[in-house]
CSV table of C-alpha atoms in Angstrom, one decimal:
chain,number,residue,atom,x,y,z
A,1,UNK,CA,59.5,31.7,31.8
A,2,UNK,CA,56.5,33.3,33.3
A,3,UNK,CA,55.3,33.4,29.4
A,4,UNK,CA,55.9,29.7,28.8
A,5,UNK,CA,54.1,28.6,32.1
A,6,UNK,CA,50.9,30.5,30.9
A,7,UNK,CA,51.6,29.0,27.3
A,8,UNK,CA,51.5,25.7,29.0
A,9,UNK,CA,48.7,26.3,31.1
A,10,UNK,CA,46.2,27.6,28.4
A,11,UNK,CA,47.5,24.7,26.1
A,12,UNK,CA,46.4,22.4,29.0
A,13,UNK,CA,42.9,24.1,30.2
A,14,UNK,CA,42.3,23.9,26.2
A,15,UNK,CA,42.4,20.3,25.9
A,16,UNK,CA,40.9,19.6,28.9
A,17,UNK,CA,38.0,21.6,27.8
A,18,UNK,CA,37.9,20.3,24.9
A,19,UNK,CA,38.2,16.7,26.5
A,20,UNK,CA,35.2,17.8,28.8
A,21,UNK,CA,32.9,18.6,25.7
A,22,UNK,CA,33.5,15.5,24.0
A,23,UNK,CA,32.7,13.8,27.0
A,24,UNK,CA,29.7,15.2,27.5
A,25,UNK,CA,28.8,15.2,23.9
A,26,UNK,CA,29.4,11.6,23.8
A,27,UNK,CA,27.2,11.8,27.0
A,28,UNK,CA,24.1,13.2,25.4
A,29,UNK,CA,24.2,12.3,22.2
A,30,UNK,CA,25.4,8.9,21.8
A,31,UNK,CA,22.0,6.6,21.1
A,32,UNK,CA,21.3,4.7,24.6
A,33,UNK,CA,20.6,0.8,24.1
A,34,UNK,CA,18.9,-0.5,21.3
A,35,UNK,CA,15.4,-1.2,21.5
A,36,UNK,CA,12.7,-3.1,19.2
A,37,UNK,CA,9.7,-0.7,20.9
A,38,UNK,CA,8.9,2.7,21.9
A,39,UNK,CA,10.2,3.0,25.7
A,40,UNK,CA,7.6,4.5,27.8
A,41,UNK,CA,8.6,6.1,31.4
A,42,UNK,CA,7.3,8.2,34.1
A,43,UNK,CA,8.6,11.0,35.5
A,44,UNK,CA,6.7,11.7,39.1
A,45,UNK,CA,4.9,15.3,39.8
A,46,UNK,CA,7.4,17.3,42.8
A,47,UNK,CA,10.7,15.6,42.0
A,48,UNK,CA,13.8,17.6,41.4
A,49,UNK,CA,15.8,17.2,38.7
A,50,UNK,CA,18.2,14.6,41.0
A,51,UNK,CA,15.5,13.0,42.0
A,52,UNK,CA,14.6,12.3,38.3
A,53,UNK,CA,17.1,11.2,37.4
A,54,UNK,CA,17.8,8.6,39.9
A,55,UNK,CA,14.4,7.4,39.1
A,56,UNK,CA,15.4,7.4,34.8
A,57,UNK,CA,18.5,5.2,35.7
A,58,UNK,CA,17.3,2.9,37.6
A,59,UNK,CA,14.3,2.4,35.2
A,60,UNK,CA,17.3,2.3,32.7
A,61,UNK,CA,15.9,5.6,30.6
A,62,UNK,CA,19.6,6.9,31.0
A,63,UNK,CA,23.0,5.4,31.6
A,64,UNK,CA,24.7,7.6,34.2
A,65,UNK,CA,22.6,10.4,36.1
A,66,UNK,CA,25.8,13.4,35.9
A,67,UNK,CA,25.7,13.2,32.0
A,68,UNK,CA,21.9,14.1,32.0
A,69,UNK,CA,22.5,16.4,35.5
A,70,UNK,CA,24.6,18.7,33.5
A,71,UNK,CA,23.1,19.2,30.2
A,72,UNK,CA,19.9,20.1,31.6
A,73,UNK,CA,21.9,23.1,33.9
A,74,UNK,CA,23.9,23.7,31.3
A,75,UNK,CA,21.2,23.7,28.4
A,76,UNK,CA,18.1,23.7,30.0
A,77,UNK,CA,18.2,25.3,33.0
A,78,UNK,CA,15.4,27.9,32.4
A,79,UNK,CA,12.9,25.1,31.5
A,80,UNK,CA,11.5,23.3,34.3
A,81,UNK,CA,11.6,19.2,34.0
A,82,UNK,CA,7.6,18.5,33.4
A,83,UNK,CA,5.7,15.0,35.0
A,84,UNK,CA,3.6,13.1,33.1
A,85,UNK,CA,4.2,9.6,30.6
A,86,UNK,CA,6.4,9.5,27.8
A,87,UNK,CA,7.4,7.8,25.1
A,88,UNK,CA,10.1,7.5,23.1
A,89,UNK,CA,11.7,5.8,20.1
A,90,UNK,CA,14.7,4.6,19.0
A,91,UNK,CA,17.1,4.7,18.7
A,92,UNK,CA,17.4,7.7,21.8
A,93,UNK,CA,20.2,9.7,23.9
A,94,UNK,CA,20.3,11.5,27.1
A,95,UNK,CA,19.8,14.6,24.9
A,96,UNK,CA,16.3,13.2,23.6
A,97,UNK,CA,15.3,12.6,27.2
A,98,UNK,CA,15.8,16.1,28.4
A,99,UNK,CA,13.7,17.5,25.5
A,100,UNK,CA,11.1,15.3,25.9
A,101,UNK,CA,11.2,16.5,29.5
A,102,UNK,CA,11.7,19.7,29.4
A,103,UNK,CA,9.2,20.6,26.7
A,104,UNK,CA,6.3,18.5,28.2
A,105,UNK,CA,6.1,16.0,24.7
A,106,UNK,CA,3.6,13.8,26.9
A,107,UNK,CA,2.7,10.5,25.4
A,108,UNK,CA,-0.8,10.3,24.2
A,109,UNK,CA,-2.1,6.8,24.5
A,110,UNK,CA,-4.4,6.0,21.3
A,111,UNK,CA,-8.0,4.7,21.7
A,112,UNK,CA,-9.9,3.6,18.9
A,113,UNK,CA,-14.1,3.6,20.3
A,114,UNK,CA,-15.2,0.7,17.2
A,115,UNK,CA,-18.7,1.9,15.9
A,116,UNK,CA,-21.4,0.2,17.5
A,117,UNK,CA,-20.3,-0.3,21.1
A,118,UNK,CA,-22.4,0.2,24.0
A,119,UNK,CA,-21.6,2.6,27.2
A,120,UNK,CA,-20.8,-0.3,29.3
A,121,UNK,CA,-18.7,-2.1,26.4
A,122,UNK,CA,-16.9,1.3,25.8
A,123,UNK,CA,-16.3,1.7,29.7
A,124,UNK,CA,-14.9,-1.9,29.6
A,125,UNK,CA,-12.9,-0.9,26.4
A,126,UNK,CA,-10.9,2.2,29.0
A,127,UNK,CA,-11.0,0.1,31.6
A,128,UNK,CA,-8.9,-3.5,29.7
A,129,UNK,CA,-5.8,-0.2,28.3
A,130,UNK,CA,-5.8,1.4,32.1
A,131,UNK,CA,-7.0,4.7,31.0
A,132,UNK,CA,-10.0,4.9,33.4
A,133,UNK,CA,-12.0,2.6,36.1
A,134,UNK,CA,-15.3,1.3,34.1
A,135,UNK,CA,-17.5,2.9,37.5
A,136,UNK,CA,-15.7,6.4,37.5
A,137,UNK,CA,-16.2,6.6,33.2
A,138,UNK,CA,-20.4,5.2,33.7
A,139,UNK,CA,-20.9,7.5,36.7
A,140,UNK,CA,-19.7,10.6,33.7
A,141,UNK,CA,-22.0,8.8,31.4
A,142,UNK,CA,-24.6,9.3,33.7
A,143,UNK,CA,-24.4,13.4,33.0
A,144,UNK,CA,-26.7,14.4,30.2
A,145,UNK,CA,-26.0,18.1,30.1
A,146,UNK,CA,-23.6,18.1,27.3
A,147,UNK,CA,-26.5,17.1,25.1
A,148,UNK,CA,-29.4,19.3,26.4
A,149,UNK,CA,-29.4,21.5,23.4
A,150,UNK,CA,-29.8,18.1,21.6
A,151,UNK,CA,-31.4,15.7,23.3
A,152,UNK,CA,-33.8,16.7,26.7
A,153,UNK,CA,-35.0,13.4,27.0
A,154,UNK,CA,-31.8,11.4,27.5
A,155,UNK,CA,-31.2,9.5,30.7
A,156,UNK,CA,-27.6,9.4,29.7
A,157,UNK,CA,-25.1,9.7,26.8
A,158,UNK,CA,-25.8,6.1,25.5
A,159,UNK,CA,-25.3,7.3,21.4
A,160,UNK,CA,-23.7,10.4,21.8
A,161,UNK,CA,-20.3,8.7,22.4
A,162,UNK,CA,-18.8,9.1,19.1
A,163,UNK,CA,-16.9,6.5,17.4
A,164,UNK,CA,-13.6,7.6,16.6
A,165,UNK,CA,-9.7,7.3,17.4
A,166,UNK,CA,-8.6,9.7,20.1
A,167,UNK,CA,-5.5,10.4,22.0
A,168,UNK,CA,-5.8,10.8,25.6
A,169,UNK,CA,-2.2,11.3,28.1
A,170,UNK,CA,-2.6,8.9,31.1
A,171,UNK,CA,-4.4,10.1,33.5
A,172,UNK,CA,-6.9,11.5,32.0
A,173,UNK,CA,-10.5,12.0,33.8
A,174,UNK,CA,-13.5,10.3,32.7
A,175,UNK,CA,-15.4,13.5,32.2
A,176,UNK,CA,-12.7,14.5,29.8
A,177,UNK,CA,-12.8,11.2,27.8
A,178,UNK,CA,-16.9,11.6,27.2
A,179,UNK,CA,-16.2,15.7,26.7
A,180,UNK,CA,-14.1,15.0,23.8
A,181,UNK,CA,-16.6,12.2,22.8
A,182,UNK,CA,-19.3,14.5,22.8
A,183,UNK,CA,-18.0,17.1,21.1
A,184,UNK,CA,-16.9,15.0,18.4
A,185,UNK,CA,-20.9,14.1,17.7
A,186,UNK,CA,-21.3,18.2,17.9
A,187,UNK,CA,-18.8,18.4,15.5
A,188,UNK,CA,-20.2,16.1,13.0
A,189,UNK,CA,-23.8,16.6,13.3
A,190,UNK,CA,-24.1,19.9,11.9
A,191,UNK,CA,-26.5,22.8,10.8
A,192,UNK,CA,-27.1,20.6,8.0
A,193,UNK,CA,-27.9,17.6,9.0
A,194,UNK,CA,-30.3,19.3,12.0
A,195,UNK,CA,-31.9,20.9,9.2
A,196,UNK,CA,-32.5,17.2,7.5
A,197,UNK,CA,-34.0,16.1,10.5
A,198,UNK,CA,-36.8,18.2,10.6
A,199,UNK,CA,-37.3,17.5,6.9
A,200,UNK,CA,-38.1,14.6,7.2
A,201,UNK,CA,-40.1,14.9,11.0
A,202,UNK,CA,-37.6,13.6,13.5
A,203,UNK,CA,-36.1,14.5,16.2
A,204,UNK,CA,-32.0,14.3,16.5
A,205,UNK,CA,-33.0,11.9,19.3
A,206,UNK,CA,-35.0,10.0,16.7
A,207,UNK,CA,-32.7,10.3,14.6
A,208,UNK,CA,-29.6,8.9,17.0
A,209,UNK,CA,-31.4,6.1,18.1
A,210,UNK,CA,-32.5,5.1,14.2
A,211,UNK,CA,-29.0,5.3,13.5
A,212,UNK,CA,-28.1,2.8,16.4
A,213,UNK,CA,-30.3,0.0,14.9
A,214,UNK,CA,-28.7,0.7,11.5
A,215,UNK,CA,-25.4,0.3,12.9
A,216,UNK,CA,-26.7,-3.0,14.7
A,217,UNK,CA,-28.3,-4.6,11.9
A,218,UNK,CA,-25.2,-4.4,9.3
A,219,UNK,CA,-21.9,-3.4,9.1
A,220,UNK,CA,-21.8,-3.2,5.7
A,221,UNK,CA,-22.0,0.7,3.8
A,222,UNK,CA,-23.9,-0.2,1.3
A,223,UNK,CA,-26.4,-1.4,3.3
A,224,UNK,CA,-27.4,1.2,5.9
A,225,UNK,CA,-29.5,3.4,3.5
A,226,UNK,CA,-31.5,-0.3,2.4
A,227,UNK,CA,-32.0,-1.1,6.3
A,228,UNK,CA,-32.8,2.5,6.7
A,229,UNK,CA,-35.4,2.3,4.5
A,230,UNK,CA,-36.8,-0.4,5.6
A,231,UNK,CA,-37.0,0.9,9.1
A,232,UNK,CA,-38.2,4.6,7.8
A,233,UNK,CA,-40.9,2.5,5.4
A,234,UNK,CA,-42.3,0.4,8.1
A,235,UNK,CA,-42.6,3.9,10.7
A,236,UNK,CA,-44.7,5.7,7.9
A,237,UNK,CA,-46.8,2.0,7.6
A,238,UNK,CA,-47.5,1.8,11.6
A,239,UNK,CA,-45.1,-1.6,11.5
A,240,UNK,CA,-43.5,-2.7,14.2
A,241,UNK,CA,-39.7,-2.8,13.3
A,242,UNK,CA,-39.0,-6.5,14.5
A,243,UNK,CA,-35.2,-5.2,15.6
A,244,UNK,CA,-33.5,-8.4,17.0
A,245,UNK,CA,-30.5,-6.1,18.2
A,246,UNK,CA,-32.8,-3.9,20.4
A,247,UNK,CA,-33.9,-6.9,23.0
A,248,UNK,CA,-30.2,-8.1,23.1
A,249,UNK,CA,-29.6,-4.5,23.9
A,250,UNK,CA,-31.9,-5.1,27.1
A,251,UNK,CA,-30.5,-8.4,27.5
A,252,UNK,CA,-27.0,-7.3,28.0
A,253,UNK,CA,-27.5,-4.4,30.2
A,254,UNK,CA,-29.4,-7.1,32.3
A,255,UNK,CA,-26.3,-9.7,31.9
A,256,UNK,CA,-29.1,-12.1,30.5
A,257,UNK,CA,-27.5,-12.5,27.1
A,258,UNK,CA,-26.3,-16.3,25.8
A,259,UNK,CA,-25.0,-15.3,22.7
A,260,UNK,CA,-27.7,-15.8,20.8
A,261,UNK,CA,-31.5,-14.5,20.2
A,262,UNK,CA,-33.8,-17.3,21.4
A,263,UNK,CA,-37.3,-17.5,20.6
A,264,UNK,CA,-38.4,-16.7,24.3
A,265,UNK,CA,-37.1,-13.7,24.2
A,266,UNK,CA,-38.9,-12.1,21.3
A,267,UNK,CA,-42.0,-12.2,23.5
A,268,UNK,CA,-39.8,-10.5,26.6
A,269,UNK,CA,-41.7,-7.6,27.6
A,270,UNK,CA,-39.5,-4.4,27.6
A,271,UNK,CA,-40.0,-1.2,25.9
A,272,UNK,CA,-37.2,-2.0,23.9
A,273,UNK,CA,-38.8,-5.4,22.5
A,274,UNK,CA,-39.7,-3.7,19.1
A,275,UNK,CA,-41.2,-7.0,18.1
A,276,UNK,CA,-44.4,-6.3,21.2
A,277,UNK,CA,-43.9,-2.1,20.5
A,278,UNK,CA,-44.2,-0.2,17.7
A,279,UNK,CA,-42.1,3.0,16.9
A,280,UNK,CA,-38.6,3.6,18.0
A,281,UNK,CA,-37.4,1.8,21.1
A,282,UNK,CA,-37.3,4.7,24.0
A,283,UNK,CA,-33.4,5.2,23.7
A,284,UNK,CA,-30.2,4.9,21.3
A,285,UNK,CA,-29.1,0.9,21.5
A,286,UNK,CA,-25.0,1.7,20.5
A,287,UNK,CA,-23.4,4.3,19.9
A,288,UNK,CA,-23.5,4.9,15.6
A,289,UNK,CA,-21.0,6.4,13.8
A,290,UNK,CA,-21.2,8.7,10.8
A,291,UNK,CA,-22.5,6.6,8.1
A,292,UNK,CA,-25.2,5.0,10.0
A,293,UNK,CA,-26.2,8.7,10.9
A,294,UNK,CA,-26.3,9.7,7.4
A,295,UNK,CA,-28.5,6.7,6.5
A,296,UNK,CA,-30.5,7.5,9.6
A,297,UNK,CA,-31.2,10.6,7.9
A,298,UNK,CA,-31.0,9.6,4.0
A,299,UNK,CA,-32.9,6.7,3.7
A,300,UNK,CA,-32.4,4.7,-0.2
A,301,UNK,CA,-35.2,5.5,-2.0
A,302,UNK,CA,-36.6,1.8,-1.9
A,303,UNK,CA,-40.3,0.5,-0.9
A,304,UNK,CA,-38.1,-2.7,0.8
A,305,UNK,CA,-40.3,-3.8,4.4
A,306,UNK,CA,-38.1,-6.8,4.8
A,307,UNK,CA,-34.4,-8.0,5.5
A,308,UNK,CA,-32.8,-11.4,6.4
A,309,UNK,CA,-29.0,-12.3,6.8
A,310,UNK,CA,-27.4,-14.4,4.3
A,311,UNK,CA,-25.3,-16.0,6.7
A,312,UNK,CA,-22.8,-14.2,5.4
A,313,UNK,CA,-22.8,-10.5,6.6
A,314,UNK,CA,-25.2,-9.6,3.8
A,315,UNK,CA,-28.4,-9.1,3.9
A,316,UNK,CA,-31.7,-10.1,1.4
A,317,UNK,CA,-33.8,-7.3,0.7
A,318,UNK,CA,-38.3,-8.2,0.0
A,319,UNK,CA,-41.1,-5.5,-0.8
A,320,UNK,CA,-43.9,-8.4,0.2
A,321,UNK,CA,-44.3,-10.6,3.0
A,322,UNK,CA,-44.0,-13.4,0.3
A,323,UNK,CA,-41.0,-12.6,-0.9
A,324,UNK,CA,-39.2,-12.4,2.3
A,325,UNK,CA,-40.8,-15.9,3.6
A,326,UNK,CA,-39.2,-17.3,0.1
A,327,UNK,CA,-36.1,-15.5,1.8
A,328,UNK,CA,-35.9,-16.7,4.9
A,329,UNK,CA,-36.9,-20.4,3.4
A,330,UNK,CA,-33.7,-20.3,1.9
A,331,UNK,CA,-31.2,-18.2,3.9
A,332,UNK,CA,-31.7,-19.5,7.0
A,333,UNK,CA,-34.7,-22.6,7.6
A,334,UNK,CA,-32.6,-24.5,5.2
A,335,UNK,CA,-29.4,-23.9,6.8
């Protein structure tokens, strides 16, 4: 009898256990709610795991708070449950939330920098996504030492902010942001190309802010060697470089800029009003990115002097002044 009841017993604690795991397996691994997005939650520094997961139900990351409770003591107790933003896809279970906890997947928010924006349009770009306060990321921008071994004349990192896509967990500091930027310029402007720049009798400061009116005048490739010849041709002749983009620059950092280059302004006096100077305006005007630098420092092998838009994005190329008067008579007096 004894026997029996012990059967009877085992028989029972057997299904019951085995009812338990499929509960909890249903628990963790059954796919939450359907979503058409990512889902993107936070889990706050110095909460307990109960605490946590309070805070993931009622932002409805989980259904029930015991399910998630007791696979993380049961399957993840030696990992600690990490703060910080994530994201995830789905469809997702409770399961998929306790990895993503407990092995720190933060979400990395993307940030493409377009080439050709300013410091202050870049700082405006962090601030619009929430990734940094615009006077927190030009206070960093205001720190030159990063570029010392580059540049010892810079004021502040206006062209050294390269143009790329980055990832960046919320959060993250300004200095961090501009770091990363500036190391991807390092990284790019190699051995090579410093050797290029004394070839051909610049400095990489030169060469930085050359690249920036490249990257103002066109956005087209195959264009940035022409303008850069024309720019490098007109140095070697003593020209001024006439660089409409280089008073707006001034104009903008000013908040004097209505959208369009007037004739008033070309006589604005500024040291960056490369229609009154001649040479290179004192600093970078944007920040370029690589193929504006590589026309920077491989001009076309062209005698061009002159450009005009087409009204189109293009632009017309002249050796003579004649030729670019005939161009400008029918690009743009006609329109």
């Amino acid at each position: 009898m004894v026997l029996r009841y012990i059967k009877v017993a085992l028989i029972l604690s057997h299904a019951a256990l085995l009812t338990f795991s499929t509960w909890l397996a249903l628990e963790l691994y059954t796919s939450l709610k359907p979503l058409e997005q990512k889902l993107i939650f936070e889990v706050d520094r110095g909460k307990n795991p109960k605490a946590i997961s309070t805070t993931l139900k009622k932002r409805e990351v989980i259904k029930k708070k015991w399910p998630f409770l007791l696979g993380y003591k049961l399957f993840f107790s030696d990992e600690s449950l990490k703060a910080g933003e994530y994201a995830l896809y789905p469809p997702f279970s409770t399961k998929d939330v306790l990895v993503a906890i407990t092995e720190g997947k933060i979400y990395l928010h993307p940030l493409t920098i377009p080439e050709g924006l300013t410091a202050k349009e870049t700082s405006r770009l962090l601030g619009s996504q929430g990734l940094v306060k615009e006077e927190e990321f030009l206070e960093a921008f205001s720190k030159t030492e990063e570029i010392s071994s580059y540049d010892l004349e810079a004021q502040n990192l206006e062209g050294y902010l390269f143009p790329e896509t980055y990832f960046f967990p919320k959060g993250t500091p300004a200095k961090k942001i501009i770091s990363t930027m500036i190391f991807q310029f390092k990284d790019i402007f190699k051995k090579e190309w410093t050797k290029r720049t004394r070839e051909i009798g610049f400095t990489i400061r030169e060469v930085v802010i050359l690249a920036s009116l490249i990257e103002k005048e066109t956005s087209i490739s195959e264009e940035k060697k022409l303008v850069s010849a024309v720019f490098h041709n007109r140095l070697k002749r003593g020209m001024k470089l006439d660089c409409d983009p280089t008073i707006i620059y001034v104009l903008k950092l000013e908040d004097r800029f209505e959208g369009r280059l007037r004739t008033k302004h070309l006589t604005y006096d500024t040291p960056y009003n490369t229609y009154l100077y001649p040479g290179l305006p004192p600093g970078p005007i944007c920040n370029p990115g690589k193929e504006s630098l590589l026309a920077a420092l491989y001009p076309a092998e062209e005698d061009y002097l002159y450009f005009v838009s087409r009204n189109d994005g293009s632009h017309q190329f002249s050796r003579t002044f004649r030729e670019h008067q005939r161009a400008v008579l029918h690009y743009q007096k006609r329109k």
